[in-house]
Amino acid sequence: MSTPDTAAPPTTAGAAKETLEDYTLRFAPRNYRRWGTGTVAISALGGIAYLADFAIGANIGISYGTVNALWGIGVFAVVIFVTGFPLAYYAARYNLDLDLITRGSGFGYYGSVVTNVIFATFTFIFFALEGSIMAQGLQLGLGVPLWLGYAASTIIIFPLVRYGMSLLSKLQLWTTPLWLVLMVAPFAYLLLSHPESVATFFAYQGEQGQGTPSLGAVFLAAGVCLSLIAQIAEQIDYLRFMPPRTPQNARRWWTAVVLAGPGWVFFGAIKQIVGLFLAVYIIANVSDGAAVANQPVHQFLEIYRDIMPPWMAMALAVVLVVISQIKINVTNAYSGSLAWTNSFTRVTKHYPGRLVFLGVNLLIALVLMEANMFDFLNTILGFYANCGMS
């Protein structure tokens, strides 16, 4: 494996501005890694604030029933943790990005290009999915047309990602407490005020009433969830800024690496289960709820309406959606810009700068959103899962 220190540095004036480039083509040097283990971990986990897990959990439950969906989520969690652990360790221990890790692990120079393209595809697919959810929230709460909401959810991300880790670490830290309160409150309320919803949840047989436990259904559900397997690469883009492990910080270092590395999947699995739980509650208790049960903004809005006045419920639902989507889409955009930059530079030997590919990634995502990808979510995620796993 070629050492990161010998990797050729960027040669253009734009690439020399490392506050913008964030060491795109090199490992992260010690003088730049000034954040503590906790800050890096929270920054990495801030990216899993996405609401797509709620939609994924709802979709597989509606398709295959609760029992099959839960087993599928379990399979997904085990596979993701096992495959993600060594990647997270090497990224944090040696401060390497996905490109350098894949080159050193046997994929070779051009093999790492293919890996980066697959990962870049992941970032714009999920950027489009999260942007679609944000646009749904803006339409519901503010009456913004979907096409305009798609554009707004894309344009707002560019300036936030411009300065890389130096700005993203602050954004993730500041927004996490409010996000946690808005996310946890509806689920806790349902468990306390409607305990019967738990029995309804486990008894749910799916939209077609064919939720009998089935190995085929379990793996079909897991296949949709496994479209998230490339999420570990986004965690790596933060973990490479982890400070050195020392005897003094060893316990904190390992905790941060495990939780913010492969451990992201446990938080993701919990969100998928909660998303299905909320969907089943809405289907059972809200008139025409089946039509919107898989849309996270409606999931939270309906529960908020049980707790507070309608105007406040709507406001909080929109705030939750906007915060969640910004938290994840800055990560999708940031990681996508790194992956595209690495791939393009390896093939062409030309380095136009990370910000060029930030724009490219956002443009592709916007096209997907305008094509209404939310309507064929299971299909596109199931297909991508095969690409990511392979």
XYZ file of C-alpha atoms in Angstrom:
390
model
C 0.000 0.000 0.000
C 1.454 3.352 -0.947
C 1.806 5.609 2.037
C -0.493 8.626 2.154
C 2.492 10.917 2.661
C 3.710 10.179 -0.860
C 0.396 10.854 -2.557
C 0.798 13.621 -5.094
C -0.509 16.934 -3.763
C -2.956 19.037 -5.764
C -1.200 21.206 -8.319
C -3.708 23.962 -9.052
C -4.154 27.164 -7.114
C -7.704 26.192 -6.153
C -6.588 22.840 -4.787
C -4.029 24.561 -2.568
C -6.813 26.134 -0.545
C -7.226 23.213 1.794
C -9.954 24.924 3.831
C -12.067 24.463 0.695
C -10.558 21.219 -0.598
C -10.454 19.470 2.799
C -7.480 17.352 1.758
C -9.458 15.720 -1.025
C -6.578 13.790 -2.602
C -4.498 13.129 0.501
C -4.832 11.750 3.979
C -5.747 14.270 6.677
C -2.508 15.556 8.295
C -2.128 15.907 12.049
C -1.979 19.711 12.025
C -5.473 19.819 10.476
C -7.070 17.255 12.798
C -7.722 19.617 15.670
C -11.100 18.203 16.741
C -11.646 15.931 19.750
C -13.028 12.393 19.522
C -16.477 13.506 20.676
C -16.718 16.305 18.128
C -15.726 14.022 15.266
C -18.174 11.323 16.394
C -21.113 13.725 16.736
C -20.276 15.280 13.375
C -20.259 11.826 11.766
C -23.484 10.753 13.466
C -25.128 14.054 12.537
C -25.286 12.704 9.012
C -27.662 9.930 10.064
C -30.350 12.480 10.932
C -31.953 11.669 7.596
C -35.652 10.807 7.463
C -35.254 8.288 4.634
C -35.004 5.543 7.265
C -38.573 6.318 8.304
C -39.725 6.039 4.698
C -37.728 2.834 4.133
C -39.074 1.195 7.279
C -42.622 2.180 6.378
C -42.277 0.972 2.790
C -40.917 -2.477 3.593
C -43.478 -2.942 6.371
C -46.345 -1.942 4.102
C -45.032 -4.346 1.456
C -44.086 -7.349 3.619
C -45.705 -6.907 7.043
C -44.167 -6.062 10.393
C -42.556 -9.404 11.238
C -40.792 -9.772 7.890
C -39.717 -6.138 7.984
C -38.217 -6.507 11.471
C -36.241 -9.582 10.470
C -35.084 -7.815 7.312
C -33.915 -4.836 9.359
C -32.035 -7.240 11.637
C -30.215 -8.845 8.691
C -29.367 -5.392 7.385
C -27.916 -4.277 10.727
C -25.656 -7.326 11.113
C -24.275 -7.133 7.549
C -23.622 -3.392 7.776
C -21.833 -3.636 11.137
C -19.581 -6.529 10.110
C -18.566 -4.983 6.787
C -18.231 -1.463 8.167
C -16.015 -2.093 11.190
C -12.649 -2.606 9.426
C -13.262 0.357 7.119
C -14.054 2.652 10.031
C -11.007 1.457 11.981
C -8.520 2.062 9.172
C -10.021 5.447 8.355
C -9.751 6.614 11.974
C -6.418 4.951 12.747
C -4.549 6.062 9.620
C -6.690 9.079 8.623
C -7.462 7.757 5.149
C -10.464 8.306 2.890
C -12.299 5.595 0.957
C -10.118 6.075 -2.104
C -6.857 5.335 -0.280
C -8.384 2.480 1.740
C -9.699 0.692 -1.348
C -6.421 1.175 -3.226
C -4.454 -0.306 -0.340
C -6.821 -3.221 0.254
C -6.300 -4.749 -3.180
C -8.710 -2.913 -5.459
C -5.832 -1.130 -7.136
C -5.629 2.284 -8.745
C -8.572 1.952 -11.131
C -10.491 -0.333 -8.812
C -10.648 2.544 -6.376
C -12.099 4.676 -9.174
C -14.982 2.219 -9.617
C -15.541 2.119 -5.869
C -15.705 5.904 -5.719
C -18.188 6.059 -8.604
C -20.481 3.548 -6.839
C -20.221 5.607 -3.663
C -20.835 8.879 -5.498
C -23.972 7.314 -6.968
C -25.112 6.540 -3.432
C -24.678 10.168 -2.383
C -26.795 11.677 -5.145
C -29.516 8.994 -4.874
C -29.924 9.675 -1.181
C -29.507 13.413 -1.596
C -32.453 13.256 -4.003
C -34.476 11.108 -1.606
C -33.840 13.429 1.329
C -34.429 16.515 -0.800
C -37.763 15.031 -1.894
C -38.794 14.621 1.738
C -37.781 18.201 2.492
C -39.804 19.433 -0.502
C -42.826 17.482 0.779
C -42.483 19.274 4.100
C -42.207 22.692 2.463
C -45.249 21.970 0.307
C -47.328 20.778 3.252
C -46.322 23.531 5.656
C -45.698 26.536 3.430
C -47.488 25.684 0.195
C -44.249 25.672 -1.801
C -44.700 23.774 -5.116
C -42.731 20.531 -5.214
C -40.545 21.596 -8.138
C -39.537 24.746 -6.291
C -39.005 22.813 -3.076
C -36.656 20.464 -4.903
C -34.637 23.426 -6.168
C -34.572 25.150 -2.772
C -33.469 21.984 -0.955
C -30.572 21.707 -3.405
C -29.400 25.318 -3.614
C -29.329 25.846 0.160
C -26.764 23.059 0.573
C -23.986 24.467 -1.620
C -22.765 27.297 0.666
C -22.989 25.053 3.723
C -20.654 22.452 2.204
C -18.207 24.938 0.723
C -15.842 24.949 3.709
C -15.858 21.229 4.439
C -15.248 19.824 7.913
C -14.506 23.203 9.517
C -18.120 24.339 9.012
C -19.890 20.961 8.982
C -18.629 20.050 12.461
C -20.231 23.202 13.906
C -23.480 22.699 11.985
C -23.896 19.111 13.190
C -23.112 19.984 16.815
C -25.484 22.953 17.021
C -28.471 21.247 15.424
C -28.321 17.847 17.144
C -30.065 18.693 20.485
C -33.167 20.205 18.840
C -33.289 17.394 16.294
C -33.225 14.750 19.054
C -36.112 16.364 20.946
C -38.300 16.718 17.856
C -37.514 13.165 16.752
C -38.005 11.305 20.026
C -41.055 13.145 21.400
C -43.731 11.714 19.023
C -42.620 8.107 19.488
C -42.438 8.445 23.281
C -45.888 10.061 23.290
C -47.426 7.161 21.362
C -45.919 4.553 23.651
C -47.198 6.325 26.763
C -50.628 7.505 25.595
C -51.530 4.712 23.144
C -49.959 1.504 24.483
C -52.380 -0.531 22.368
C -50.532 0.703 19.281
C -47.714 -1.740 20.124
C -49.987 -4.782 19.656
C -51.387 -3.272 16.450
C -47.853 -2.778 15.191
C -46.773 -6.402 15.672
C -50.023 -7.723 14.192
C -49.764 -5.654 10.994
C -49.761 -7.909 7.906
C -48.900 -5.368 5.234
C -50.923 -3.623 2.564
C -51.944 -6.868 0.867
C -52.490 -8.739 4.145
C -49.784 -11.276 3.239
C -47.356 -10.638 6.062
C -46.918 -14.263 7.097
C -43.262 -14.871 8.060
C -41.356 -15.761 4.923
C -37.635 -16.094 4.213
C -38.114 -14.582 0.758
C -39.931 -11.554 2.180
C -37.252 -11.103 4.844
C -34.485 -10.940 2.254
C -36.487 -8.686 -0.046
C -36.957 -6.298 2.892
C -33.270 -6.575 3.813
C -32.348 -5.871 0.195
C -34.065 -2.495 0.291
C -32.376 -1.630 3.605
C -28.975 -2.732 2.327
C -29.036 0.081 -0.192
C -27.587 1.996 2.770
C -24.420 -0.118 2.859
C -22.373 2.698 1.315
C -23.267 4.967 4.252
C -20.064 3.772 5.933
C -18.114 5.762 3.337
C -19.824 8.950 4.532
C -18.876 8.053 8.098
C -15.286 7.597 6.891
C -15.223 11.102 5.450
C -15.600 12.371 9.034
C -13.675 9.634 10.879
C -10.499 10.405 8.924
C -10.259 13.562 11.069
C -10.085 11.522 14.293
C -7.172 12.541 16.570
C -4.412 10.001 17.274
C -5.252 7.206 19.713
C -3.268 7.520 22.930
C -3.316 5.678 26.287
C -5.167 8.691 27.727
C -7.982 8.765 25.167
C -8.089 5.094 24.101
C -11.513 4.371 25.589
C -13.066 7.539 24.157
C -11.363 6.877 20.800
C -12.709 3.338 20.479
C -16.192 4.367 21.615
C -16.273 7.174 19.058
C -14.986 4.958 16.224
C -17.419 2.107 16.893
C -20.491 4.296 17.420
C -19.795 6.756 14.622
C -18.413 4.083 12.288
C -20.310 0.788 11.935
C -22.466 1.707 14.932
C -24.444 4.154 12.806
C -26.478 1.158 11.642
C -28.045 0.626 15.070
C -29.424 4.156 15.029
C -30.555 3.628 11.443
C -32.310 0.354 12.296
C -34.110 2.008 15.219
C -35.332 4.789 12.923
C -36.608 2.270 10.381
C -38.555 0.443 13.082
C -39.970 3.723 14.395
C -40.905 4.757 10.851
C -42.862 1.535 10.411
C -44.435 1.957 13.854
C -45.646 5.460 13.001
C -46.901 4.287 9.602
C -48.940 1.461 11.128
C -50.431 3.858 13.677
C -51.437 6.313 10.939
C -52.942 3.562 8.769
C -54.980 2.290 11.718
C -56.091 5.621 13.173
C -56.099 8.339 10.491
C -58.685 8.649 7.750
C -57.022 7.929 4.377
C -53.784 7.485 6.317
C -52.541 4.715 4.017
C -51.917 7.255 1.244
C -49.366 9.219 3.287
C -48.179 6.700 5.894
C -44.797 6.282 4.202
C -44.074 10.018 4.108
C -42.055 11.083 7.192
C -43.449 14.623 7.261
C -47.001 13.247 7.576
C -45.892 10.684 10.142
C -44.650 13.356 12.506
C -47.371 15.863 11.688
C -50.157 13.451 12.642
C -48.543 12.665 16.002
C -47.773 16.318 16.753
C -51.447 17.124 16.127
C -52.373 14.820 18.995
C -50.080 16.724 21.341
C -50.454 20.407 20.446
C -52.502 22.944 18.430
C -52.546 22.337 14.642
C -50.521 25.456 13.790
C -47.748 24.486 16.192
C -47.793 20.888 15.004
C -47.349 22.026 11.424
C -44.531 24.404 12.342
C -42.604 21.771 14.300
C -43.075 19.150 11.582
C -41.612 21.515 8.992
C -38.735 22.481 11.315
C -37.934 18.815 11.947
C -37.950 17.994 8.250
C -35.775 20.966 7.307
C -33.209 20.339 10.085
C -33.030 16.618 9.339
C -32.611 17.077 5.629
C -29.962 19.758 5.959
C -27.996 17.608 8.427
C -27.877 14.641 6.059
C -27.676 16.434 2.746
C -24.624 18.456 3.697
C -22.989 15.074 4.304
C -24.299 13.607 1.040
C -23.076 16.633 -0.889
C -19.710 16.757 0.892
C -18.953 13.054 0.488
C -20.187 13.053 -3.097
C -17.869 15.922 -3.982
C -14.911 13.995 -2.542
C -15.802 10.770 -4.363
C -16.353 12.427 -7.761
C -13.159 14.432 -7.394
C -11.088 11.351 -6.639
C -12.570 9.374 -9.547
C -12.194 12.156 -12.102
C -8.675 13.033 -11.054
C -7.453 9.411 -11.142
C -8.726 8.916 -14.701
C -7.904 12.292 -16.284
C -4.908 13.391 -14.160
C -6.616 16.786 -14.004
C -7.861 18.411 -10.784
C -10.532 21.068 -11.265
C -11.244 21.336 -7.510
C -13.772 19.815 -5.121
C -16.321 22.599 -5.512
C -16.792 21.796 -9.200
C -17.924 18.292 -8.311
C -20.032 19.564 -5.463
C -22.043 21.363 -8.130
C -22.122 18.257 -10.359
C -23.422 16.060 -7.547
C -26.150 18.538 -6.630
C -27.238 18.881 -10.246
C -27.637 15.109 -10.713
C -29.629 14.895 -7.477
C -31.907 17.720 -8.590
C -32.666 15.913 -11.859
C -33.643 12.792 -9.902
C -35.915 14.818 -7.637
C -37.659 16.504 -10.543
C -38.190 12.997 -12.001
C -40.149 12.171 -8.813
C -37.946 9.304 -7.642
C -39.948 9.016 -4.406
C -42.687 7.162 -6.295
C -40.380 4.252 -7.187
C -38.355 4.231 -3.979
C -38.316 0.468 -3.301
C -37.268 -0.303 -6.876
C -34.358 2.121 -7.045
C -33.075 1.257 -3.555
C -33.325 -2.476 -4.192
C -31.336 -2.077 -7.420
C -28.703 0.096 -5.787
C -28.316 -2.397 -2.924
C -27.026 -4.952 -5.445
C -24.469 -2.448 -6.772
C -23.319 -1.454 -3.302
C -23.046 -5.031 -2.012
C -21.135 -6.195 -5.074
